[in-house]
C-alpha positions as a printed Julia matrix, in Angstrom:
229×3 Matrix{Float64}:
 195.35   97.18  147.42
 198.31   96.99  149.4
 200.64   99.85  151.01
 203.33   99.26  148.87
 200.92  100.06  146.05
 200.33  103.23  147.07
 204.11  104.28  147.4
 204.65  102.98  151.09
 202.78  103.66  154.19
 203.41  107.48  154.15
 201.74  107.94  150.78
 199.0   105.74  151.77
 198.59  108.02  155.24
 198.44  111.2   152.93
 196.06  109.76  150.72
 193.66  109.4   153.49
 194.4   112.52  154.89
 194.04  114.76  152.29
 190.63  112.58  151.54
 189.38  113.17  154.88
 190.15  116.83  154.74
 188.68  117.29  151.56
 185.31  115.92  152.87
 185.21  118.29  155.87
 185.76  120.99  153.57
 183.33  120.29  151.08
 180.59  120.48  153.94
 181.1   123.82  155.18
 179.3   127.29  153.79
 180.37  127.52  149.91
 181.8   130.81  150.87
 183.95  129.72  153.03
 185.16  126.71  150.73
 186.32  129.15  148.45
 188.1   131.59  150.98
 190.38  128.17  152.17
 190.79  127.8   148.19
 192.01  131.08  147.5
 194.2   131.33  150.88
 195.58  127.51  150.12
 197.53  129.11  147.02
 198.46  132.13  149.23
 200.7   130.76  151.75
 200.72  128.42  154.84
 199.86  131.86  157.13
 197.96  135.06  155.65
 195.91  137.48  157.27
 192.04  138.52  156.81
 192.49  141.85  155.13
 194.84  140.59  152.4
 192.4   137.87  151.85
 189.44  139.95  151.02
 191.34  142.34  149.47
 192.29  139.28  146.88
 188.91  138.07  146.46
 187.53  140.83  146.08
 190.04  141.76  143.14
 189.25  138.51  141.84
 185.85  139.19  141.35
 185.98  142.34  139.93
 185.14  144.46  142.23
 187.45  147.54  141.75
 185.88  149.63  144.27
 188.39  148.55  146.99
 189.5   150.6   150.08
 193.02  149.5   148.63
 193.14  150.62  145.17
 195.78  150.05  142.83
 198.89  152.13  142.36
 197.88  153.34  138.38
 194.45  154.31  140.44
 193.43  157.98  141.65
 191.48  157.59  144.89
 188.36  159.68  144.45
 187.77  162.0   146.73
 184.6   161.25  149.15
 182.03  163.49  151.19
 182.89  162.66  154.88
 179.18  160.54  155.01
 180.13  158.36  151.64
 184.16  157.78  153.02
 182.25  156.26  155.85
 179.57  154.24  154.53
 182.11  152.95  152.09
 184.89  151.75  154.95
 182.02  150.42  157.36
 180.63  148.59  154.14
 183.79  147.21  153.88
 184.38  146.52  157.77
 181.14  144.51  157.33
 182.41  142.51  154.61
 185.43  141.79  156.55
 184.03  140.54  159.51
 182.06  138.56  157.86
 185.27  136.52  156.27
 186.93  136.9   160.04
 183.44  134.89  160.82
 183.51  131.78  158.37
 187.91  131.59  158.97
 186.96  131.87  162.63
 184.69  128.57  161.87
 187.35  126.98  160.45
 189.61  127.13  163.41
 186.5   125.75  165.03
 187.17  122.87  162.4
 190.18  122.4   163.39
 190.99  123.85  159.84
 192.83  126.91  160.6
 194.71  128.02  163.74
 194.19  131.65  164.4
 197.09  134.12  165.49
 195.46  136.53  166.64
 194.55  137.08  170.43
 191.43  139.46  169.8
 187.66  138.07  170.61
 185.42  136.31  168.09
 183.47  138.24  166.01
 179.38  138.35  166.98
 176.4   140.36  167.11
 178.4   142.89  169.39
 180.94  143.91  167.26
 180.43  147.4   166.16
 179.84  147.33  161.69
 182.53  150.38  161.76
 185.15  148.02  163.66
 188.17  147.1   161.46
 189.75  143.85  162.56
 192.12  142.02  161.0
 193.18  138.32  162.16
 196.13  136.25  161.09
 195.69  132.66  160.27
 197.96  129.42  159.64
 196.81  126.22  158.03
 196.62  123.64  160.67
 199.17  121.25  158.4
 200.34  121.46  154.99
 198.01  118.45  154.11
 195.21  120.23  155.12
 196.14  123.49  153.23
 196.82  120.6   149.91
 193.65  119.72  150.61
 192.01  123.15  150.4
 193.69  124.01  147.31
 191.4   120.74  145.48
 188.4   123.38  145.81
 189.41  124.35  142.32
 188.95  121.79  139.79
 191.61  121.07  136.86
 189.21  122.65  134.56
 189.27  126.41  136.2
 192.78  126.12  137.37
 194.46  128.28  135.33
 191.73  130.73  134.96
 191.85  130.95  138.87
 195.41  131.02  138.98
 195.52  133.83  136.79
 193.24  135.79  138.36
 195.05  135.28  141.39
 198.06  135.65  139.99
 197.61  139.37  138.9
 195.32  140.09  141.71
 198.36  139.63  143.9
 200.67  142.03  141.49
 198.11  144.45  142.47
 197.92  144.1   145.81
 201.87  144.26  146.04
 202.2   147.81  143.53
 199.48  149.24  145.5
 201.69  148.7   148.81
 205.06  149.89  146.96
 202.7   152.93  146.15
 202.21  153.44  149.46
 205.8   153.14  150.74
 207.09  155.42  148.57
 204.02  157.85  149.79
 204.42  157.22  153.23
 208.34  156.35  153.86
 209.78  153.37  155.87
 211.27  150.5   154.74
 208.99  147.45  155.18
 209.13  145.02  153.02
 207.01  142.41  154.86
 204.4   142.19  151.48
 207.29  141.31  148.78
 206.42  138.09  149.07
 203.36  139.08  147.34
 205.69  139.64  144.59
 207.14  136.21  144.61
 203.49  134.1   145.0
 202.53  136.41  141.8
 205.05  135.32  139.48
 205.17  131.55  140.9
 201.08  131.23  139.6
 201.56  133.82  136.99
 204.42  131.43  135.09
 202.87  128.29  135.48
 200.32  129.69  133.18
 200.99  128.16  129.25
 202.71  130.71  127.4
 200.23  129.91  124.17
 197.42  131.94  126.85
 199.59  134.95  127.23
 199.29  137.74  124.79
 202.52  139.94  123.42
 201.68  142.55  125.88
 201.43  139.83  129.15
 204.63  138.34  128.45
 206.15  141.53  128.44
 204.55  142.22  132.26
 205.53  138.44  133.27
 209.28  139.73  132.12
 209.1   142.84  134.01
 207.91  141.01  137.04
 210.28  138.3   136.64
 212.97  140.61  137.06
 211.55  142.38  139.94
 211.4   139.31  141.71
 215.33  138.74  140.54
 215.83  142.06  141.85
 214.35  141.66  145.45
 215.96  138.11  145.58
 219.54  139.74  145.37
 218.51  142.4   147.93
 217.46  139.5   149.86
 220.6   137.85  149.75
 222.81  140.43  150.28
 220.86  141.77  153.29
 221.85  138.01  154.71
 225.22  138.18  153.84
């Protein structure tokens, strides 16, 4: 075949890119495939904790440290509030491990200045690391983890596990004060995965909540732009 088959010399360089990539990535830990998956339809940079906190919401598990805003944190003996945070920590760490061995890869670039986790970091220790795709062909790449078949399923559960993760963090503004707004693009990813779903898989009652966040993410696009103005 020749270049201009492919759509020019560019196209033909991304092809083999993106191929490349792809078979790096489909040699690492199956864990790990799936973390680069999930982030991949994030954004280009995310951080540890927001990660877990996604796939864990993704997989059902609703017992999260970070629980969401309709949700009334029990309240734990001192001895169960800390098993439950260093179980947690653990779980963590152990994502910081397998992103850390992406940036080995040459996957991921990490952000963060703090040493790799190991055998000496204390179970109880909560760290939380920023990371960046290395280029947006490899994060293209990353996002072919999920075949066409469980697409929208995934996307879905994405989707809504990022509305979560955003009310639970207007929750806590409104509990706590201040005006950071750093997570509203959470708000914005949400509705970008949750309307590229077919309507025809969307009952009465999720249409209604696609509205609702639709205009929400109207709303904080106008604050947007008038805070630039």
């Amino acid at each position: 075949e020749t270049v201009k088959s492919h759509g020019g010399l560019e196209e033909l360089l991304r092809e083999d890119i993106v191929g490349m990539v792809q078979s790096m990535i489909n040699n690492l830990p199956q864990e790990l495939q799936r973390a680069l998956a999930v982030a991949s339809y994030i954004r280009a940079t995310f951080d540890s904790d927001t990660l877990w906190d996604l796939m864990r919401r993704m997989d059902g598990r609703s017992d999260s440290v970070l629980r969401d805003s309709n949700e009334r944190p029990s309240v734990l003996p001192n001895s169960e509030d800390v098993a439950h945070n260093t179980k947690h920590n653990e779980e963590k760490q152990e994502l910081v491990k397998l992103l850390d061995q992406a940036v080995d890869e040459g996957l991921l670039i990490s952000r963060s200045s703090s040493p790799p986790v190991d055998e000496h970091t204390e179970h109880h220790h909560h760290i939380n690391r920023e990371y960046s795709f290395t280029h947006d062909r490899i994060q293209e790449a990353a996002t072919t983890g999920i075949g066409n078949d469980e697409k929208e399923k995934f996307l879905g559960k994405l989707g809504h596990a990022l509305l979560k993760r955003a009310r639970l963090l207007d929750h806590h503004a409104e509990q706590h004060g201040g005006d950071d707004n750093s997570y509203h693009w959470l708000y914005f990813a949400a509705a970008q995965h949750l309307n590229s779903l077919p309507l025809s898989l969307l009952d009465d009652d999720a249409k209604i909540k696609l509205a609702e966040l639709n205009a929400k993410t109207a709303e904080l696009s106008m604050e947007l732009l008038a805070f630039n103005c």
